[in-house]
Coordinates of C-alpha atoms and ligand atoms in Angstrom, one line a residue:
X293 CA 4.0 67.9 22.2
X294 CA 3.8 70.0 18.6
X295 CA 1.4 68.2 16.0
X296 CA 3.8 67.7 13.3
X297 CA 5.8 65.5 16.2
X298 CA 2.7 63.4 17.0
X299 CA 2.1 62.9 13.5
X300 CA 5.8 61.8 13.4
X301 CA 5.4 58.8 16.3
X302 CA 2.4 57.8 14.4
X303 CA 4.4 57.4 11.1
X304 CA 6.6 55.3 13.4
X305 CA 4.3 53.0 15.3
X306 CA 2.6 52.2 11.4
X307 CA 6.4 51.3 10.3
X308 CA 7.3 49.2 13.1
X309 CA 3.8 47.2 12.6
X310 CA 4.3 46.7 8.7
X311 CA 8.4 45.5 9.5
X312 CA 6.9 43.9 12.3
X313 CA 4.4 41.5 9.9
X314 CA 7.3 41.6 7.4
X315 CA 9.6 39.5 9.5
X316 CA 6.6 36.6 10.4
X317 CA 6.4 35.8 6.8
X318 CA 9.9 35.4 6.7
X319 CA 11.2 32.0 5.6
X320 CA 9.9 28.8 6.9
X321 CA 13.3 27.0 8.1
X322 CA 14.3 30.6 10.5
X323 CA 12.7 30.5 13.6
X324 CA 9.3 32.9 13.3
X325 CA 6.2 33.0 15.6
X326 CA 4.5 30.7 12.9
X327 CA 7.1 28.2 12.7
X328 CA 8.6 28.5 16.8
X329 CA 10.7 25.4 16.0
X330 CA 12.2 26.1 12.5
X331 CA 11.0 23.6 11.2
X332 CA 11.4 22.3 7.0
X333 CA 7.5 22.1 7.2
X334 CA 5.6 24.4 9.9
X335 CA 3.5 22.4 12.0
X336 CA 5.3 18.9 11.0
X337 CA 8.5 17.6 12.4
X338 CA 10.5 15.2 9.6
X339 CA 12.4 12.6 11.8
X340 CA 15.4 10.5 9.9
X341 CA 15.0 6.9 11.6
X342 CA 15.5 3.2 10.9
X343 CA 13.1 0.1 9.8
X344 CA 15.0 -2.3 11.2
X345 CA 16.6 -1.8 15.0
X346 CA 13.8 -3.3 16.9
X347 CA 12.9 -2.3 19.8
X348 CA 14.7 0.9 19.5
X349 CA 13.0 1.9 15.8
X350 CA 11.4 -0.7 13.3
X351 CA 8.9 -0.7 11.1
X352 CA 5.8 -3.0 12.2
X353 CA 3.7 -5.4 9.4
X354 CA 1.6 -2.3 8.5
X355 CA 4.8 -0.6 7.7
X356 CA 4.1 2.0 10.7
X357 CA 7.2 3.3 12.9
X358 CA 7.1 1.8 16.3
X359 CA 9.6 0.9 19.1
X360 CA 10.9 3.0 22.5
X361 CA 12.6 6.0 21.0
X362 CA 9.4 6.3 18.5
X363 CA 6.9 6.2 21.0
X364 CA 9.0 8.5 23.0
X365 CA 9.8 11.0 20.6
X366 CA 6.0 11.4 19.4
X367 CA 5.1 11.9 23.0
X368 CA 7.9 14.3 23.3
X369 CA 7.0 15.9 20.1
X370 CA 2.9 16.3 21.3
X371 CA 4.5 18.0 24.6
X372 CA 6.2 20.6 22.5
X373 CA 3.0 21.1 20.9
X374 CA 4.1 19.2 17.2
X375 CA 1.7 16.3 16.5
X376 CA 2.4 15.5 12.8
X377 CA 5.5 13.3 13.1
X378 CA 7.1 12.0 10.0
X379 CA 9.5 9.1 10.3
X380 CA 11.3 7.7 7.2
X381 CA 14.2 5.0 7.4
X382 CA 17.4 5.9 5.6
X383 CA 21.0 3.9 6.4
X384 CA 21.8 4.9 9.8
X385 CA 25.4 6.1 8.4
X386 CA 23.1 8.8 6.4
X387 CA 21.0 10.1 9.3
X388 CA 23.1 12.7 11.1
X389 CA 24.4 14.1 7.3
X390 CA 20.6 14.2 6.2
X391 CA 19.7 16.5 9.4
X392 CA 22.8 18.5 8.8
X393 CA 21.9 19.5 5.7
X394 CA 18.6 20.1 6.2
X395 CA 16.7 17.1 4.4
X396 CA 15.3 16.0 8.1
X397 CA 14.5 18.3 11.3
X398 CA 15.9 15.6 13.9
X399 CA 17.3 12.2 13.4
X400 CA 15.9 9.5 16.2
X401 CA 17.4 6.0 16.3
X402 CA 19.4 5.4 19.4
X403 CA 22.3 7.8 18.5
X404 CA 24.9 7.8 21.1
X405 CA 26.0 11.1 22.2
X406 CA 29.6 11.6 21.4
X407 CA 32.1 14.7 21.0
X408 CA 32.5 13.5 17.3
X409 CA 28.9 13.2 16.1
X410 CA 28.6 16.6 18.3
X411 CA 30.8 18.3 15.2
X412 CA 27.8 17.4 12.7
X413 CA 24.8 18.3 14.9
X414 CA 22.8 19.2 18.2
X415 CA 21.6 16.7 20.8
X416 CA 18.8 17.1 22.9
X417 CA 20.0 16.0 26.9
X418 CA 20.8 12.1 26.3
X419 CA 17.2 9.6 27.4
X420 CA 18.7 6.3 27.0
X421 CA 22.2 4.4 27.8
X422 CA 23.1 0.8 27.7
X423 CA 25.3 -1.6 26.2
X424 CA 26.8 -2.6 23.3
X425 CA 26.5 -6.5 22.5
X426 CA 28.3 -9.2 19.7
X427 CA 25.8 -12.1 18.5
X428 CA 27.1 -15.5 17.3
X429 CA 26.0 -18.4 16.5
X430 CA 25.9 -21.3 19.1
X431 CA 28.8 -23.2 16.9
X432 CA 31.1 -20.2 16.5
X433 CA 33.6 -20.7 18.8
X434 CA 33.0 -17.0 19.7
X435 CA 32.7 -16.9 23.4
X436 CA 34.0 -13.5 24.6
X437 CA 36.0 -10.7 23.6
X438 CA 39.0 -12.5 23.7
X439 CA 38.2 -15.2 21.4
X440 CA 37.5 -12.6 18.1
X441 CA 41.0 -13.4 16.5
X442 CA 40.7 -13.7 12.8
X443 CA 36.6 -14.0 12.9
X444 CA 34.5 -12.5 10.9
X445 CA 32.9 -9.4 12.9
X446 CA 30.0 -7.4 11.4
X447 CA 29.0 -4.2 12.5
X448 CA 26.7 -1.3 10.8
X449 CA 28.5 1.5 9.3
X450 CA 29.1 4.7 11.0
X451 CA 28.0 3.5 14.2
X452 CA 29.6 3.5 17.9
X453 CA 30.1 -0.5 17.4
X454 CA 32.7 -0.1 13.9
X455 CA 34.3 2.6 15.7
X456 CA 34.4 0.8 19.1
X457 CA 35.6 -2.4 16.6
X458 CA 38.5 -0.7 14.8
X459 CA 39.6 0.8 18.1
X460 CA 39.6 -2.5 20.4
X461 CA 39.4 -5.4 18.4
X462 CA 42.1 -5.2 15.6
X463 CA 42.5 -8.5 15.9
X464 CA 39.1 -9.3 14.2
X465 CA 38.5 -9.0 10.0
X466 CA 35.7 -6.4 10.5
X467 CA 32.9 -6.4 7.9
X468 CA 30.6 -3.0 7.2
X469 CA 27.3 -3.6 6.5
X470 CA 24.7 -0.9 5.7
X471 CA 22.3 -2.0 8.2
X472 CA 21.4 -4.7 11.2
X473 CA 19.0 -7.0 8.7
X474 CA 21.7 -7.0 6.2
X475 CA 24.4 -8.2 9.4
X476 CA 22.1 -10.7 10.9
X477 CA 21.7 -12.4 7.1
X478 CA 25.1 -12.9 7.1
X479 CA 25.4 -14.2 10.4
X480 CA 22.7 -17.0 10.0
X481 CA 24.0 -17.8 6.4
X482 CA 27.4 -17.9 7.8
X483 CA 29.3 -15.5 5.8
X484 CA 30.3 -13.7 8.6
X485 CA 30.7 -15.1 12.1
X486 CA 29.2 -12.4 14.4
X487 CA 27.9 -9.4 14.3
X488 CA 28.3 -6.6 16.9
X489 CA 25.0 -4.1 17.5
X490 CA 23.1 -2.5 20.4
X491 CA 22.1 -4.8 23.1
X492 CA 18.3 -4.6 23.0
X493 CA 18.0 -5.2 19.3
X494 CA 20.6 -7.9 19.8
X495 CA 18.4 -9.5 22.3
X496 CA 15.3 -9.6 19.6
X497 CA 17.7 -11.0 17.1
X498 CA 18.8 -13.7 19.4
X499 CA 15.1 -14.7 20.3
X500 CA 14.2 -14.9 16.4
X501 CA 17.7 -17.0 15.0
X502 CA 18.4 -18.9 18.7
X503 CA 21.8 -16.8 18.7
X504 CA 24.0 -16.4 21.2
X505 CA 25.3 -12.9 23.1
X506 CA 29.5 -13.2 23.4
X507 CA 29.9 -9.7 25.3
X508 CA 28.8 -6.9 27.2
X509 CA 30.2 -3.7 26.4
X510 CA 28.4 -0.6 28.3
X511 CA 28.5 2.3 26.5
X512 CA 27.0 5.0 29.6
X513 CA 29.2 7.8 28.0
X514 CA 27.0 7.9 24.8
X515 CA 23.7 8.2 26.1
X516 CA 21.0 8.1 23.3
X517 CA 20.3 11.5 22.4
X518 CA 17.4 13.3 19.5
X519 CA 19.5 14.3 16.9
X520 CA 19.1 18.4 16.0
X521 CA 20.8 20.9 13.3
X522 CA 23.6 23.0 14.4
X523 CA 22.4 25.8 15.9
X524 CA 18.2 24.7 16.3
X525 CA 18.3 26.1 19.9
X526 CA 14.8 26.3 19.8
X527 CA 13.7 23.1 18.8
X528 CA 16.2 21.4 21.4
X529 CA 15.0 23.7 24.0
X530 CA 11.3 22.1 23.2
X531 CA 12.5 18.7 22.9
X532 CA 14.9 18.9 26.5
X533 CA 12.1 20.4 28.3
X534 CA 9.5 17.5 26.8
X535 CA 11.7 14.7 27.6
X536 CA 12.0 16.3 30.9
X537 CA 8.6 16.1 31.5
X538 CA 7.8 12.9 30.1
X539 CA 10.7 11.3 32.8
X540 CA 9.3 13.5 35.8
X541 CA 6.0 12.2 34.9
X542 CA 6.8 8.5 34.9
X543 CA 6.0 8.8 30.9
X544 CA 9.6 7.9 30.1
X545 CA 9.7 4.7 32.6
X546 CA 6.3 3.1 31.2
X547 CA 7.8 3.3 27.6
X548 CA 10.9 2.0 29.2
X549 CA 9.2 -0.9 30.7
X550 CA 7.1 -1.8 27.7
X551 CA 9.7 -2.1 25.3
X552 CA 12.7 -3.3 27.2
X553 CA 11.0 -5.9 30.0
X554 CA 13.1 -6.7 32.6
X555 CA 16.3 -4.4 32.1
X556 CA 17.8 -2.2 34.3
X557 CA 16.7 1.2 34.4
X558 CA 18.8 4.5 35.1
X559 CA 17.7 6.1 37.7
X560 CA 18.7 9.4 35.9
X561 CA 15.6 9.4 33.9
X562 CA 13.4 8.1 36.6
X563 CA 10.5 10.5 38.5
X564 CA 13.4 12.7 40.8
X565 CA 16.3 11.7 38.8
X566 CA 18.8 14.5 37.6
X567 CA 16.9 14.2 33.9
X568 CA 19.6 17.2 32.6
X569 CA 23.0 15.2 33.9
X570 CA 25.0 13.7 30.9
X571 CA 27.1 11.5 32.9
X572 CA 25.3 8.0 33.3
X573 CA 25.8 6.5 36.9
X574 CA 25.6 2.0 36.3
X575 CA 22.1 1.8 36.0
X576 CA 20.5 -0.1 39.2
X577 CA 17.8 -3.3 39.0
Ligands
SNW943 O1 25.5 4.4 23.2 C1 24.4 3.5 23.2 C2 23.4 4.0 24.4 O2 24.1 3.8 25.6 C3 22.2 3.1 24.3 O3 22.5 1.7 24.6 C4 21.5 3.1 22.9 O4 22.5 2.8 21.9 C5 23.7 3.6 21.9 O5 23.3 5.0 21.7 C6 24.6 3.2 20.8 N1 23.9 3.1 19.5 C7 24.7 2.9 18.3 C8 25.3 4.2 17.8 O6 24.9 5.2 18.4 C9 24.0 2.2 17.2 C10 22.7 2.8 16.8 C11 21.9 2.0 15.9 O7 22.2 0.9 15.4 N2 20.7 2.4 15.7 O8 26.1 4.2 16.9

């Protein structure tokens, strides 16, 4: 090999190095070996959530984010080595806009996975599916489905319930409210005559005000799903292969059990369950 073509490679090897360093710095919401994720803030995941859907996500006395899909989603997090979590409660009808357009890396509040949401953002594979619930008060006269005509039926804007609402229960004056606090208000004060939410926070609600539950809806095609941007393969890669450790290691089934004592449990996300499938078989007892 001449000199002058040594010299040449060498020239090469010191360009690739500097282009090389060039592209680490590069900016912080791209992918880099600094920032593996993409994330707004290297080294900090910001999660869009809600203060007020307990179990699910609520805020505790101290003003701290607690409930099953917090607790999971931190541990999930720490396995895809992030440990500075952020959670900050917005309207759920802003969530999935506010990680679309970058304001939030993930949005985690017991978002159903559906085809339509699927058009805003990512999901991570789906770690949580059950039913869908209408509260009333014990002097109603709201006692199933069928008995909705012309009541007064609350449900949060922009989630599974209005759509579910306008689609099946035309017969009902639906009223929008911006969240489940706001809902259950009415409901207690009378203003409306039911409101129609997610089972498990329904079942807290109806413990605290003595309501009543008036249906069972199941809603196993819109598992619960981590909320991503369009096009964050790497931080739902991260975030599929945690969750899939945490319900192989029987991580996902304590939380379960803590939060939500004494309901059934799919056996999808169970130690040997088939943690990837998005179809949810009728979860057993
Ligand atoms: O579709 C269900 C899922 O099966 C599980 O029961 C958890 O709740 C759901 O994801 C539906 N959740 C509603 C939604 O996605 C309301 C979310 C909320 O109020 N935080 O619109």
């Amino acid at each position: 090999m001449s000199r002058s073509l040594l010299k040449f490679l060498g020239a090469l090897v010191a360009l690739a190095a500097v282009l090389g360093l060039t592209a680490c710095g590069g900016g912080s919401s791209k992918t880099s070996a600094d920032n593996p994720y993409g994330l707004i803030t290297p080294g900090q995941i910001r999660v869009a959530s809600l203060g007020d859907a307990k179990p699910y996500t609520f805020t505790d006395a101290n003003g701290e984010f607690t409930g099953f899909d917090v607790e999971l989603f931190r541990d999930v997090a720490q396995r895809a080595g992030i440990t500075d979590v952020v959670f900050t409660g917005q309207d759920f009808s802003a969530i999935l806009p506010a990680v679309s357009n970058g304001q939030f890396d993930v949005g985690v509040a017991a978002i159903g996975i559906t085809d339509a949401r699927k058009q805003t953002v990512d999901f991570s594979n789906g770690y949580l599916a059950g039913y869908l619930t209408v509260i009333t008060t014990k002097e109603s006269g709201i006692t199933g489905v069928d008995t909705l005509a012309g009541k007064r039926l609350g449900v949060v804007q922009g989630t599974l319930q209005e759509a579910y609402a306008v689609k099946n229960f035309p017969q009902a004056n639906l009223v929008r409210f911006p969240d489940n606090n706001a809902a259950i208000s009415a409901v207690t004060r009378g203003s409306v005559d039911a409101h129609f939410l997610d089972y498990e926070a329904a079942k807290s609600y109806i413990k605290q005000y003595g309501l009543v539950s008036a249906a069972d809806i199941p809603s196993f095609d819109a598992p619960a799903g981590f909320a991503i941007k369009k096009g964050n393969t790497a931080l739902k890669a991260g975030l599929d292969k945690g969750l899939n450790d945490a319900m192989e290691d029987g991580t996902w089934k304590k939380l379960y059990q803590k939060w939500f004592p004494g309901s059934p449990m799919p056996k999808q996300y169970l130690p040997g369950g088939d943690h990837d499938a998005s179809a949810i078989a009728t979860p057993s007892s």
